[in-house]
Short mmCIF file of C-alpha atoms in Angstrom, two decimals:
data_model
loop_
_atom_site.label_atom_id
_atom_site.label_comp_id
_atom_site.label_asym_id
_atom_site.label_seq_id
_atom_site.Cartn_x
_atom_site.Cartn_y
_atom_site.Cartn_z
CA MET M 1 -25.08 22.00 -17.21
CA GLN M 2 -27.29 24.09 -19.23
CA LEU M 3 -30.70 25.62 -16.94
CA THR M 4 -33.83 26.89 -17.93
CA ASN M 5 -36.46 27.28 -15.40
CA ARG M 6 -39.92 27.88 -14.74
CA THR M 7 -41.53 30.80 -13.38
CA LEU M 8 -44.94 30.65 -11.91
CA ASP M 9 -46.84 31.60 -14.90
CA GLU M 10 -45.57 28.72 -16.61
CA LEU M 11 -46.63 25.85 -14.23
CA ALA M 12 -49.32 23.84 -13.93
CA PRO M 13 -50.86 20.98 -12.12
CA GLY M 14 -49.74 17.67 -13.59
CA ASP M 15 -46.21 19.13 -14.67
CA SER M 16 -43.35 16.77 -13.55
CA ALA M 17 -39.81 16.24 -14.10
CA GLU M 18 -37.43 13.50 -12.74
CA LEU M 19 -33.39 13.12 -12.13
CA ARG M 20 -31.52 9.30 -11.72
CA ARG M 21 -28.63 8.92 -9.67
CA LEU M 22 -26.21 6.85 -9.10
CA VAL M 23 -25.41 6.01 -4.98
CA THR M 24 -21.52 5.70 -4.95
CA GLN M 25 -19.30 5.71 -1.23
CA ASP M 26 -17.85 8.72 -3.02
CA ASP M 27 -21.04 10.32 -2.36
CA LEU M 28 -21.28 9.20 1.81
CA TYR M 29 -18.18 10.27 2.59
CA VAL M 30 -18.84 13.95 0.89
CA PHE M 31 -21.85 14.12 2.45
CA ALA M 32 -20.26 13.06 6.65
CA ALA M 33 -17.80 15.68 5.34
CA SER M 34 -19.80 18.42 4.68
CA SER M 35 -22.84 18.21 6.90
CA GLY M 36 -20.72 16.59 10.13
CA ASN M 37 -23.23 13.48 9.74
CA TYR M 38 -20.10 10.89 11.18
CA ASN M 39 -22.70 8.18 11.65
CA PRO M 40 -21.03 5.02 11.25
CA MET M 41 -24.06 3.64 9.97
CA HIS M 42 -23.40 5.38 6.08
CA LEU M 43 -19.64 4.46 5.70
CA SER M 44 -18.17 1.84 4.20
CA ASP M 45 -15.95 0.38 7.33
CA SER M 46 -18.99 -0.08 9.99
CA ASP M 47 -20.61 -3.18 10.32
CA LEU M 48 -22.53 -2.78 13.41
CA ASP M 49 -24.95 -5.74 12.99
CA GLY M 50 -21.88 -7.59 12.60
CA ASN M 51 -22.75 -9.91 9.61
CA GLY M 52 -19.36 -9.53 8.02
CA GLU M 53 -20.76 -6.90 5.88
CA SER M 54 -20.46 -3.04 5.51
CA GLU M 55 -23.62 -1.71 6.49
CA ARG M 56 -23.24 1.46 3.69
CA VAL M 57 -27.03 3.25 4.22
CA ALA M 58 -27.40 6.72 1.74
CA PRO M 59 -28.43 9.27 4.86
CA GLY M 60 -31.52 10.05 4.52
CA MET M 61 -31.27 14.02 4.20
CA PHE M 62 -28.83 13.00 1.15
CA VAL M 63 -31.59 11.03 -0.60
CA ALA M 64 -33.93 14.13 0.50
CA SER M 65 -31.33 16.40 -1.05
CA LEU M 66 -31.94 14.66 -4.44
CA ILE M 67 -35.15 16.21 -4.47
CA SER M 68 -33.62 19.95 -3.63
CA ALA M 69 -31.62 18.93 -6.83
CA VAL M 70 -34.39 18.60 -9.25
CA LEU M 71 -36.39 21.45 -7.59
CA GLY M 72 -33.36 24.00 -8.47
CA THR M 73 -32.84 23.10 -11.81
CA GLN M 74 -35.41 21.29 -13.33
CA LEU M 75 -38.52 22.27 -11.47
CA PRO M 76 -39.25 24.96 -10.86
CA GLY M 77 -35.65 25.67 -11.68
CA ALA M 78 -32.69 28.41 -11.38
CA GLY M 79 -34.28 30.57 -8.84
CA THR M 80 -36.33 27.96 -6.69
CA LEU M 81 -36.55 28.66 -3.21
CA TYR M 82 -37.84 26.75 -0.45
CA ARG M 83 -41.15 27.33 1.68
CA ARG M 84 -41.62 23.66 3.10
CA GLN M 85 -40.60 20.03 2.74
CA VAL M 86 -42.51 16.90 4.08
CA LEU M 87 -40.96 13.51 3.77
CA ASP M 88 -41.70 9.99 5.20
CA PHE M 89 -38.68 7.50 4.82
CA HIS M 90 -40.70 3.73 3.74
CA GLN M 91 -37.06 2.07 2.89
CA ARG M 92 -33.36 2.59 3.30
CA ALA M 93 -31.47 3.12 -0.47
CA HIS M 94 -27.42 1.99 -0.12
CA ALA M 95 -24.31 2.60 -2.05
CA GLY M 96 -24.16 1.08 -5.13
CA GLU M 97 -28.05 1.37 -5.89
CA GLU M 98 -29.61 4.08 -8.82
CA LEU M 99 -32.52 6.23 -7.52
CA LEU M 100 -35.09 7.59 -9.28
CA CYS M 101 -36.32 10.90 -8.14
CA ARG M 102 -39.74 12.91 -9.29
CA VAL M 103 -41.49 15.79 -8.67
CA GLN M 104 -44.64 16.76 -9.99
CA VAL M 105 -46.63 20.03 -9.31
CA ARG M 106 -49.92 19.83 -6.99
CA GLU M 107 -51.36 23.15 -7.24
CA LYS M 108 -50.14 26.71 -7.37
CA LEU M 109 -51.44 28.35 -4.18
CA GLY M 110 -52.72 31.94 -3.61
CA ASP M 111 -50.03 33.62 -2.28
CA GLY M 112 -47.39 32.51 -5.33
CA HIS M 113 -46.06 29.21 -3.77
CA VAL M 114 -46.28 26.19 -5.75
CA ARG M 115 -47.14 22.70 -4.32
CA LEU M 116 -45.10 20.11 -5.47
CA ALA M 117 -45.33 16.11 -4.71
CA THR M 118 -41.39 14.32 -4.52
CA THR M 119 -40.85 10.48 -4.78
CA VAL M 120 -37.88 8.83 -4.34
CA ARG M 121 -37.85 5.16 -5.89
CA ARG M 122 -34.92 2.48 -6.91
CA LEU M 123 -34.64 1.62 -9.44
CA SER M 124 -33.87 -1.80 -9.71
CA ASP M 125 -36.89 -3.12 -7.49
CA ASP M 126 -39.83 0.05 -7.87
CA ALA M 127 -39.39 0.46 -4.43
CA LEU M 128 -40.66 3.49 -2.66
CA ILE M 129 -37.74 4.99 -0.53
CA LEU M 130 -39.07 8.06 -0.11
CA SER M 131 -42.34 10.20 0.01
CA GLY M 132 -43.58 13.95 0.64
CA GLU M 133 -44.97 17.25 -0.51
CA ALA M 134 -42.59 20.40 -0.99
CA GLU M 135 -43.90 24.14 -0.54
CA VAL M 136 -41.53 26.40 -2.78
CA LEU M 137 -41.03 30.00 -4.69
CA PRO M 138 -41.05 29.67 -8.06
CA PRO M 139 -38.40 32.04 -9.58
CA PRO M 140 -39.96 35.61 -10.42
CA THR M 141 -38.09 35.94 -13.09
CA LYS M 142 -36.79 33.48 -16.59
CA ILE M 143 -33.19 32.01 -16.27
CA SER M 144 -31.29 30.42 -19.02
CA LEU M 145 -27.55 29.55 -18.46
CA GLN M 146 -25.72 27.73 -20.87
CA GLN M 147 -23.34 26.57 -18.40
CA VAL M 148 -22.93 26.44 -14.59
CA GLU M 149 -19.55 25.08 -13.45
CA VAL M 150 -18.13 23.96 -9.67
CA PRO M 151 -15.43 23.49 -8.44
CA GLY M 152 -14.83 19.28 -8.53
CA LEU M 153 -14.28 17.16 -5.82
CA ILE M 154 -11.82 14.20 -5.18
CA VAL M 155 -12.60 12.53 -2.02
CA GLN M 156 -9.55 11.61 -0.40
CA ARG M 157 -9.77 7.68 0.32
CA HIS M 158 -7.24 5.19 -1.04
CA ARG M 159 -9.58 2.35 -2.19
CA HIS M 160 -7.35 0.96 -4.78
CA PHE M 161 -5.20 0.05 -0.95
CA GLU M 162 -8.39 -1.08 -0.45
CA ALA M 163 -8.91 -3.44 -2.51
CA LEU M 164 -5.32 -4.55 -2.11
CA LEU M 165 -6.11 -5.32 1.79
CA ALA M 166 -9.12 -7.06 1.06
CA ARG M 167 -7.53 -9.66 -1.41
CA ALA M 168 -4.11 -10.01 1.30
CA ARG M 169 -6.02 -11.15 3.94
CA PRO M 170 -6.95 -14.69 3.29
CA LEU M 171 -4.50 -15.42 2.44
CA PRO M 172 -1.25 -17.65 4.47
CA ALA M 173 -0.17 -14.35 6.81
CA LEU M 174 3.22 -14.31 5.36
CA PRO M 175 6.52 -15.32 7.29
CA THR M 176 8.34 -11.44 7.68
CA ALA M 177 11.68 -10.73 9.49
CA VAL M 178 11.44 -7.17 10.20
CA VAL M 179 14.76 -6.17 10.87
CA CYS M 180 15.71 -3.29 13.82
CA PRO M 181 11.85 -2.05 14.45
CA ASP M 182 12.67 0.34 17.71
CA ASP M 183 10.50 2.91 16.88
CA ALA M 184 6.70 3.39 17.41
CA ASN M 185 6.55 3.82 13.56
CA SER M 186 8.21 0.81 11.91
CA LEU M 187 6.92 -1.56 14.87
CA GLY M 188 3.14 -0.56 14.91
CA GLY M 189 3.72 -0.94 11.13
CA ALA M 190 4.19 -4.25 11.92
CA LEU M 191 2.29 -5.13 14.69
CA LEU M 192 -0.31 -3.92 12.57
CA ALA M 193 -0.25 -5.78 9.82
CA ALA M 194 0.00 -8.79 12.42
CA ARG M 195 -3.26 -7.98 13.47
CA GLU M 196 -5.18 -8.30 10.29
CA GLY M 197 -3.27 -11.41 9.81
CA ILE M 198 -1.08 -10.33 6.34
CA ILE M 199 2.37 -11.22 7.34
CA THR M 200 3.93 -13.31 10.65
CA PRO M 201 6.49 -11.12 12.19
CA ILE M 202 9.85 -12.35 13.46
CA LEU M 203 11.65 -8.83 14.99
CA ILE M 204 15.54 -8.85 14.83
CA GLY M 205 17.43 -6.33 16.62
CA ARG M 206 18.41 -5.26 20.02
CA ALA M 207 15.87 -6.93 22.29
CA GLU M 208 15.66 -3.59 24.76
CA ALA M 209 15.11 -1.01 22.97
CA ILE M 210 12.47 -3.52 20.57
CA ARG M 211 10.65 -3.68 24.06
CA LYS M 212 10.85 -0.62 24.89
CA ALA M 213 9.00 0.39 21.63
CA ALA M 214 6.41 -1.43 22.28
CA ALA M 215 6.22 -0.29 25.95
CA GLU M 216 5.86 3.21 24.54
CA ALA M 217 3.20 2.22 22.16
CA GLY M 218 1.11 0.53 24.58
CA GLU M 219 1.99 -2.06 22.16
CA ASP M 220 2.24 -6.39 23.48
CA LEU M 221 4.61 -8.72 22.49
CA SER M 222 3.35 -11.43 23.62
CA GLY M 223 2.95 -14.76 21.64
CA ILE M 224 5.38 -13.00 18.56
CA GLU M 225 8.56 -14.11 18.29
CA LEU M 226 11.94 -11.75 19.45
CA ILE M 227 15.57 -11.94 18.19
CA ASP M 228 18.10 -10.74 19.87
CA VAL M 229 20.40 -9.25 17.95
CA PRO M 230 22.78 -6.82 20.37
CA GLY M 231 25.16 -5.87 17.48
CA SER M 232 25.17 -3.40 14.52
CA GLU M 233 22.13 -2.94 12.26
CA GLU M 234 23.75 -4.68 9.57
CA ALA M 235 23.75 -7.37 11.39
CA ALA M 236 19.93 -7.64 12.07
CA SER M 237 19.93 -7.63 8.31
CA ALA M 238 22.14 -10.17 7.64
CA LEU M 239 20.51 -12.35 10.58
CA ALA M 240 17.39 -11.26 8.28
CA CYS M 241 19.80 -12.95 5.06
CA ARG M 242 19.72 -15.98 6.73
CA LEU M 243 16.52 -16.95 8.15
CA VAL M 244 15.48 -16.42 4.48
CA LEU M 245 17.79 -18.38 3.09
CA GLU M 246 17.28 -21.06 6.19
CA GLY M 247 13.46 -20.69 4.68
CA ARG M 248 12.26 -19.27 7.94
CA VAL M 249 10.61 -16.27 5.96
CA ALA M 250 9.10 -15.31 3.18
CA ALA M 251 9.50 -11.52 3.30
CA VAL M 252 11.81 -8.58 4.94
CA MET M 253 10.51 -5.41 6.02
CA LYS M 254 13.38 -2.45 7.40
CA GLY M 255 12.43 -1.45 10.72
CA HIS M 256 14.16 2.10 12.35
CA LEU M 257 17.31 1.77 10.03
CA HIS M 258 19.35 3.42 7.30
CA THR M 259 18.28 1.48 4.25
CA ASP M 260 21.76 1.12 2.88
CA ASP M 261 22.29 -0.59 6.16
CA LEU M 262 19.26 -3.21 5.31
CA LEU M 263 20.34 -4.06 1.75
CA LYS M 264 23.89 -3.80 2.30
CA PRO M 265 24.54 -7.59 3.73
CA MET M 266 21.70 -8.29 1.14
CA LEU M 267 23.62 -7.43 -2.09
CA ASP M 268 26.90 -10.20 -0.39
CA LYS M 269 27.48 -12.43 -3.34
CA ALA M 270 28.26 -15.47 -0.84
CA THR M 271 25.27 -15.38 1.87
CA GLY M 272 22.51 -12.60 0.36
CA LEU M 273 19.71 -12.40 -1.51
CA ARG M 274 20.92 -11.65 -4.43
CA VAL M 275 18.90 -14.24 -7.47
CA GLY M 276 20.02 -12.52 -11.06
CA ARG M 277 18.10 -8.81 -11.34
CA ARG M 278 19.07 -6.05 -9.78
CA PHE M 279 17.83 -4.65 -7.08
CA THR M 280 15.37 -1.94 -7.57
CA HIS M 281 12.66 0.07 -5.74
CA VAL M 282 9.16 0.73 -6.61
CA PHE M 283 6.34 2.85 -5.21
CA VAL M 284 2.75 1.58 -5.26
CA MET M 285 0.76 4.57 -5.34
CA ASP M 286 -3.04 4.73 -4.79
CA VAL M 287 -3.52 9.06 -5.92
CA PRO M 288 -7.14 9.63 -5.29
CA GLY M 289 -9.40 9.93 -8.32
CA GLN M 290 -7.05 7.60 -10.39
CA PRO M 291 -8.95 4.25 -11.66
CA GLU M 292 -6.04 2.75 -10.29
CA PRO M 293 -3.17 2.56 -9.14
CA VAL M 294 0.16 4.06 -9.80
CA MET M 295 3.71 2.73 -9.92
CA VAL M 296 6.46 4.88 -9.74
CA THR M 297 9.97 3.76 -9.74
CA ASP M 298 12.76 3.24 -9.32
CA ALA M 299 12.94 6.16 -6.51
CA ALA M 300 14.71 5.27 -3.49
CA ILE M 301 18.37 2.77 -4.76
CA ASN M 302 19.32 2.87 -8.19
CA ILE M 303 20.66 6.79 -8.45
CA ALA M 304 21.80 7.54 -12.24
CA PRO M 305 20.61 4.20 -13.77
CA ASP M 306 21.94 3.27 -16.68
CA LEU M 307 20.24 0.74 -19.93
CA PRO M 308 20.60 -2.03 -18.18
CA THR M 309 19.82 -1.32 -15.29
CA LYS M 310 16.71 0.44 -16.43
CA VAL M 311 15.64 -2.83 -17.88
CA ASP M 312 15.43 -4.29 -14.87
CA ILE M 313 13.63 -1.42 -13.69
CA CYS M 314 10.62 -1.98 -16.29
CA GLN M 315 10.88 -5.96 -15.75
CA ASN M 316 10.51 -5.79 -12.01
CA ALA M 317 7.91 -3.35 -12.05
CA ILE M 318 5.72 -4.99 -14.78
CA ASP M 319 6.50 -8.33 -12.33
CA LEU M 320 4.91 -7.23 -9.69
CA ALA M 321 1.92 -5.17 -11.93
CA LEU M 322 0.96 -8.78 -12.06
CA SER M 323 0.98 -10.22 -8.99
CA LEU M 324 -1.27 -7.05 -8.03
CA GLY M 325 -3.78 -8.24 -10.90
CA MET M 326 -3.00 -5.13 -13.40
CA GLU M 327 -2.81 -4.71 -16.64
CA PRO M 328 1.37 -3.25 -17.22
CA ARG M 329 1.40 -0.21 -19.06
CA VAL M 330 5.15 1.06 -19.13
CA GLY M 331 5.20 4.93 -19.11
CA VAL M 332 9.63 5.53 -20.00
CA LEU M 333 9.28 9.39 -18.51
CA SER M 334 11.60 11.85 -20.11
CA ALA M 335 11.41 16.23 -20.48
CA VAL M 336 10.22 15.23 -23.78
CA GLU M 337 7.97 12.79 -25.52
CA THR M 338 10.33 12.70 -29.27
CA VAL M 339 14.26 11.32 -28.97
CA ASN M 340 16.28 14.36 -28.40
CA PRO M 341 19.87 12.96 -29.12
CA ALA M 342 21.48 15.49 -25.90
CA ILE M 343 18.12 14.07 -23.46
CA GLN M 344 19.70 10.55 -22.40
CA SER M 345 16.64 9.56 -21.25
CA SER M 346 15.16 10.54 -23.96
CA ILE M 347 17.23 7.79 -25.84
CA ASP M 348 17.22 5.08 -23.39
CA ALA M 349 13.40 5.57 -23.35
CA ALA M 350 13.03 4.99 -26.87
CA LEU M 351 15.40 1.89 -26.74
CA LEU M 352 13.43 0.51 -23.59
CA SER M 353 9.89 1.03 -26.20
CA LYS M 354 11.63 -0.93 -28.55
CA MET M 355 13.68 -3.79 -26.13
CA ALA M 356 9.86 -4.78 -25.01
CA ASP M 357 8.46 -4.72 -29.04
CA ARG M 358 11.72 -7.50 -29.20
CA GLY M 359 10.52 -9.70 -26.14
CA GLN M 360 13.48 -8.26 -24.18
CA ILE M 361 10.98 -7.38 -22.06
CA ARG M 362 8.00 -8.88 -21.18
CA GLY M 363 4.35 -9.47 -19.39
CA GLY M 364 3.51 -5.76 -20.69
CA GLN M 365 3.10 -2.63 -22.73
CA VAL M 366 6.37 -0.43 -23.13
CA GLU M 367 6.55 3.09 -24.55
CA GLY M 368 8.68 5.74 -24.44
CA PRO M 369 9.76 8.39 -24.37
CA LEU M 370 7.24 10.05 -23.02
CA ALA M 371 6.63 13.46 -20.88
CA MET M 372 4.32 12.93 -17.84
CA ASP M 373 1.33 15.28 -18.78
CA ASN M 374 1.09 12.91 -22.03
CA ALA M 375 1.68 9.74 -20.36
CA VAL M 376 -1.04 10.19 -17.69
CA ASP M 377 -3.65 12.26 -19.00
CA MET M 378 -5.57 10.74 -22.52
CA GLY M 379 -6.03 14.53 -23.80
CA ALA M 380 -2.36 15.55 -23.53
CA ALA M 381 -1.74 12.57 -25.09
CA ARG M 382 -3.95 13.14 -27.96
CA THR M 383 -3.13 16.48 -28.30
CA LYS M 384 0.90 15.35 -29.20
CA GLY M 385 -1.03 12.95 -31.97
CA LEU M 386 0.77 9.85 -29.43
CA ARG M 387 -0.93 7.02 -30.07
CA GLY M 388 -1.10 2.82 -28.65
CA GLY M 389 -1.65 1.67 -25.17
CA VAL M 390 0.35 3.54 -23.01
CA ALA M 391 0.12 6.56 -23.55
CA GLY M 392 -2.40 9.07 -21.33
CA ARG M 393 -3.22 5.66 -19.51
CA ALA M 394 0.16 4.49 -18.03
CA ASN M 395 -0.21 2.89 -14.70
CA ILE M 396 3.94 2.17 -14.66
CA LEU M 397 5.73 5.10 -14.24
CA VAL M 398 9.80 4.29 -15.37
CA VAL M 399 12.17 7.62 -14.35
CA PRO M 400 15.00 8.85 -15.14
CA GLY M 401 17.33 9.14 -11.98
CA LEU M 402 15.92 9.00 -8.46
CA ASP M 403 15.67 12.51 -8.12
CA ALA M 404 12.97 12.65 -10.45
CA GLY M 405 11.84 9.17 -9.05
CA ASN M 406 11.72 10.82 -5.41
CA MET M 407 10.45 14.23 -6.53
CA LEU M 408 7.42 12.47 -8.16
CA ALA M 409 6.46 9.86 -5.24
CA LYS M 410 6.61 12.77 -2.57
CA GLN M 411 4.57 14.99 -4.99
CA LEU M 412 1.99 12.40 -5.09
CA ALA M 413 1.73 11.90 -1.16
CA PHE M 414 1.94 15.79 0.01
CA ILE M 415 0.27 17.18 -2.53
CA SER M 416 -1.99 15.21 -4.09
CA HIS M 417 -3.09 13.21 -0.46
CA ALA M 418 -1.41 9.39 -2.33
CA GLU M 419 -0.73 7.27 0.01
CA GLY M 420 2.27 4.93 -1.00
CA ALA M 421 3.63 1.30 -0.45
CA GLY M 422 7.38 0.41 -0.32
CA LEU M 423 8.63 -2.14 -2.13
CA VAL M 424 12.82 -3.73 -2.91
CA LEU M 425 12.21 -6.03 -5.53
CA GLY M 426 15.17 -8.61 -7.43
CA ALA M 427 15.63 -9.93 -4.32
CA ARG M 428 14.77 -13.51 -3.39
CA VAL M 429 11.88 -11.96 -1.55
CA PRO M 430 10.23 -8.60 -1.10
CA VAL M 431 11.68 -6.74 0.47
CA ILE M 432 9.11 -3.98 2.24
CA LEU M 433 11.19 -0.87 2.78
CA ASN M 434 9.06 2.17 4.84
CA SER M 435 10.17 5.63 4.69
CA ARG M 436 9.90 6.90 8.76
CA SER M 437 7.45 9.23 7.97
CA ASP M 438 5.02 7.19 6.30
CA SER M 439 1.59 6.26 7.70
CA ALA M 440 -0.01 3.07 8.93
CA MET M 441 -1.99 3.00 5.66
CA SER M 442 1.52 2.80 3.53
CA ARG M 443 3.15 -0.09 5.96
CA LEU M 444 -0.05 -1.94 5.91
CA ALA M 445 -0.03 -2.03 2.29
CA SER M 446 3.41 -2.11 1.41
CA CYS M 447 2.74 -5.91 3.48
CA ALA M 448 -0.30 -6.81 1.48
CA VAL M 449 1.47 -5.69 -2.00
CA ALA M 450 4.58 -8.06 -0.74
CA ALA M 451 2.02 -11.13 0.22
CA LEU M 452 0.42 -10.68 -3.22
CA HIS M 453 3.71 -10.73 -4.82
CA ASN M 454 4.86 -13.64 -2.67
CA ALA M 455 1.62 -15.47 -3.02
CA ARG M 456 2.32 -15.51 -7.32
CA GLY M 457 5.47 -15.97 -7.45
CA ALA M 458 4.38 -19.39 -5.13
CA THR M 459 2.15 -20.86 -6.58
#
């Protein structure tokens, strides 16, 4: 941004400047965080008038701050200081509306100050939002700055999961066997998804422990089916498999048990849930600042996948992406973006890319090998001379092995503040797989992802 100001001598009555600004929901969150004004009228999840829509009213002082932006950057510009501002509000601005802020010099006062008329209008209908008057002290010296840099901001809001939940709520509640939900987190996540209308849970496990967890969490189990399985955790998972085969449930959700104990009965050839492909795990990550969800696979089941397993990893992830309305762009990761015979993951990546070209992997674009930077950053991809529809734009990241996948997913969660929804694919029904440390949003989003995937499979 280049800033050139105007001193008192350069100003004359009638001089004007203006600024256009699209008000976004993120603007309102940033203003709430910086000002401490948490009035729910200004936040996306409020519906104080009960009409079914969030108000998303832009705070009056946020709208007024546009005037300060014009005064401080254009007229008079850099170095300007406020003396007084009069504000009259006529209508309300909302997130999603584009505003036009205009200031005009009225007169130069005898004490070196300048009086300006100030207005903010909504561009769509020219409605007057704000009018008023400012008195400022113009900059005493001429300033011309070629570039002004301020730190970038990323709003830690999970809009992609909010969108998935909005799509999942109208669907019929997904009958879900919840295995061993005998702690507050796993039980609370299942009950939250039930209250949101995403799933209809059937709780399976030691009934006494589940009721105790509910009591400690202040949860009410009235109207929720609870099947007592006093034996091992594997026995509870085996019962969940039987409910799937009987058609009573269309998903399985992990409770407070180890992943191996949950999945072992599902792998039984006679009574399990295998349908041909290998079981693979996908993290659907909502990363603040990214334009769409990012999938990381496999980060929980296949430790050192060979090429046939990676084919299933790719295909399962593509199928899930299609269920979520995404355009699947699979970046197969390695340490390098060229094939190196000494790096097995680069060879596998090249083979997967060619297999997709030949139709052995269907439904999405597959490209590799790609390093992490040129998989997700267009600038890095162009620097390396990479072209095509995936490099720089990958939304499915296939990792070389479980170590890399687990590290990548946790880096996104704990450093980049992402939320992750976990799902096991390749079984007869989606298996909702959450960690004990997962937030309520992660558990709820996992259920929404499972419901959307199930709905696509049922059509």
